[in-house]
mmCIF file of C-alpha atoms in Angstrom:
data_model
loop_
_atom_site.group_PDB
_atom_site.id
_atom_site.type_symbol
_atom_site.label_atom_id
_atom_site.label_comp_id
_atom_site.label_asym_id
_atom_site.label_seq_id
_atom_site.Cartn_x
_atom_site.Cartn_y
_atom_site.Cartn_z
ATOM 1 C CA UNK A 7 96.299 103.627 91.266
ATOM 2 C CA UNK A 8 97.224 103.184 94.937
ATOM 3 C CA UNK A 9 99.661 101.306 97.097
ATOM 4 C CA UNK A 10 96.888 98.789 97.795
ATOM 5 C CA UNK A 11 96.517 98.211 94.051
ATOM 6 C CA UNK A 12 100.253 97.475 93.838
ATOM 7 C CA UNK A 13 99.934 95.050 96.764
ATOM 8 C CA UNK A 14 96.899 93.298 95.255
ATOM 9 C CA UNK A 15 98.413 92.884 91.779
ATOM 10 C CA UNK A 16 101.872 91.886 93.026
ATOM 11 C CA UNK A 17 100.513 89.246 95.377
ATOM 12 C CA UNK A 18 98.440 87.707 92.566
ATOM 13 C CA UNK A 19 101.681 86.676 90.847
ATOM 14 C CA UNK A 20 102.904 83.096 91.394
ATOM 15 C CA UNK A 21 105.267 82.728 94.341
ATOM 16 C CA UNK A 22 105.023 86.418 95.286
ATOM 17 C CA UNK A 23 105.305 87.344 98.947
ATOM 18 C CA UNK A 24 105.328 90.618 100.848
ATOM 19 C CA UNK A 25 108.208 91.368 103.185
ATOM 20 C CA UNK A 26 110.077 94.471 104.264
ATOM 21 C CA UNK A 27 113.133 96.142 102.711
ATOM 22 C CA UNK A 28 114.756 98.908 104.761
ATOM 23 C CA UNK A 29 111.497 99.246 106.704
ATOM 24 C CA UNK A 30 109.357 99.609 103.579
ATOM 25 C CA UNK A 31 107.018 96.998 102.058
ATOM 26 C CA UNK A 32 108.507 94.992 99.225
ATOM 27 C CA UNK A 33 107.376 92.163 96.996
ATOM 28 C CA UNK A 34 109.561 89.165 96.315
ATOM 29 C CA UNK A 35 109.624 85.963 94.379
ATOM 30 C CA UNK A 36 111.898 83.282 95.829
ATOM 31 C CA UNK A 37 113.225 85.942 98.227
ATOM 32 C CA UNK A 38 114.339 88.263 95.411
ATOM 33 C CA UNK A 39 112.802 91.752 95.349
ATOM 34 C CA UNK A 40 110.884 92.778 92.228
ATOM 35 C CA UNK A 41 108.945 95.793 93.599
ATOM 36 C CA UNK A 42 108.928 98.097 96.627
ATOM 37 C CA UNK A 43 106.604 100.706 98.129
ATOM 38 C CA UNK A 44 108.698 103.644 99.338
ATOM 39 C CA UNK A 45 107.175 106.263 101.612
ATOM 40 C CA UNK A 46 106.583 108.762 98.780
ATOM 41 C CA UNK A 47 103.329 107.051 97.752
ATOM 42 C CA UNK A 48 104.716 105.613 94.519
ATOM 43 C CA UNK A 49 106.131 102.207 93.648
ATOM 44 C CA UNK A 50 109.555 101.066 92.452
ATOM 45 C CA UNK A 51 109.996 98.112 90.112
ATOM 46 C CA UNK A 52 112.947 96.089 88.844
ATOM 47 C CA UNK A 53 113.440 96.444 85.090
ATOM 48 C CA UNK A 54 116.369 95.885 82.781
ATOM 49 C CA UNK A 55 118.030 99.032 81.493
ATOM 50 C CA UNK A 56 116.518 98.441 78.027
ATOM 51 C CA UNK A 57 113.034 97.971 79.470
ATOM 52 C CA UNK A 58 113.489 101.071 81.614
ATOM 53 C CA UNK A 59 114.575 103.182 78.679
ATOM 54 C CA UNK A 60 111.650 102.008 76.559
ATOM 55 C CA UNK A 61 108.939 102.412 79.221
ATOM 56 C CA UNK A 62 110.194 105.784 80.500
ATOM 57 C CA UNK A 63 110.361 107.081 76.937
ATOM 58 C CA UNK A 64 106.875 105.826 76.099
ATOM 59 C CA UNK A 65 105.153 106.940 79.323
ATOM 60 C CA UNK A 66 107.256 109.636 80.961
ATOM 61 C CA UNK A 67 104.335 110.804 83.128
ATOM 62 C CA UNK A 68 104.111 107.350 84.747
ATOM 63 C CA UNK A 69 107.691 105.996 84.827
ATOM 64 C CA UNK A 70 111.028 107.533 85.847
ATOM 65 C CA UNK A 71 114.392 105.978 86.615
ATOM 66 C CA UNK A 72 115.224 105.960 90.337
ATOM 67 C CA UNK A 73 117.919 108.514 91.162
ATOM 68 C CA UNK A 74 121.533 107.399 91.397
ATOM 69 C CA UNK A 75 123.073 103.970 90.987
ATOM 70 C CA UNK A 76 119.859 102.032 91.561
ATOM 71 C CA UNK A 77 118.282 103.752 88.583
ATOM 72 C CA UNK A 78 121.305 102.924 86.440
ATOM 73 C CA UNK A 79 120.642 99.277 87.305
ATOM 74 C CA UNK A 80 117.070 99.499 85.970
ATOM 75 C CA UNK A 81 115.105 100.277 89.145
ATOM 76 C CA UNK A 82 112.209 102.437 88.000
ATOM 77 C CA UNK A 83 109.724 104.635 89.876
ATOM 78 C CA UNK A 84 106.024 104.257 89.032
ATOM 79 C CA UNK A 85 103.958 107.399 89.601
ATOM 80 C CA UNK A 86 100.833 105.660 90.890
ATOM 81 C CA UNK A 87 98.572 108.700 90.544
ATOM 82 C CA UNK A 88 99.308 108.778 86.794
ATOM 83 C CA UNK A 89 99.052 105.009 86.182
ATOM 84 C CA UNK A 90 96.034 102.992 85.129
ATOM 85 C CA UNK A 91 95.497 99.324 86.039
ATOM 86 C CA UNK A 92 96.625 97.747 82.739
ATOM 87 C CA UNK A 93 99.833 99.805 82.776
ATOM 88 C CA UNK A 94 100.579 99.024 86.436
ATOM 89 C CA UNK A 95 99.796 95.321 85.968
ATOM 90 C CA UNK A 96 102.028 95.093 82.888
ATOM 91 C CA UNK A 97 104.908 96.804 84.710
ATOM 92 C CA UNK A 98 104.599 94.570 87.772
ATOM 93 C CA UNK A 99 104.424 91.416 85.630
ATOM 94 C CA UNK A 100 107.536 92.531 83.769
ATOM 95 C CA UNK A 101 109.389 93.166 87.034
ATOM 96 C CA UNK A 102 108.221 89.799 88.381
ATOM 97 C CA UNK A 103 109.357 88.041 85.172
ATOM 98 C CA UNK A 104 112.769 89.708 85.500
ATOM 99 C CA UNK A 105 113.116 88.148 88.948
ATOM 100 C CA UNK A 106 111.183 84.852 88.921
ATOM 101 C CA UNK A 107 112.896 81.552 88.127
ATOM 102 C CA UNK A 108 112.183 79.935 84.762
ATOM 103 C CA UNK A 109 109.893 77.279 86.275
ATOM 104 C CA UNK A 110 107.535 79.900 87.723
ATOM 105 C CA UNK A 111 107.579 81.982 84.511
ATOM 106 C CA UNK A 112 106.707 78.887 82.477
ATOM 107 C CA UNK A 113 103.834 77.918 84.813
ATOM 108 C CA UNK A 114 102.534 81.508 84.654
ATOM 109 C CA UNK A 115 102.642 81.482 80.847
ATOM 110 C CA UNK A 116 100.880 78.096 80.668
ATOM 111 C CA UNK A 117 98.148 79.396 82.977
ATOM 112 C CA UNK A 118 97.489 82.290 80.581
ATOM 113 C CA UNK A 119 99.359 84.972 82.528
#
């Protein structure tokens, strides 16, 4: 997967917009960041600690906690070169759901998301 794949999938999600966070592209819903594209060619997504632990344990080649305090808050690195589209899409939807307000999540679910 590539940075463009992240951009395409993220922007398909209801209410998602692209902005900039510390000079790097990020994706937001209602101005809250759910994913970023750091300069290392990977992606970073917002998960809960439980989600992070589960996904990193299940697919260690694709997901790793971000170093330091951000990682302890659930921010998780996605190794794009090791990810396939269903895995990336699922991770981005999870990060979006963690950030989106209930009304958007409900509309997404009703639309078959």
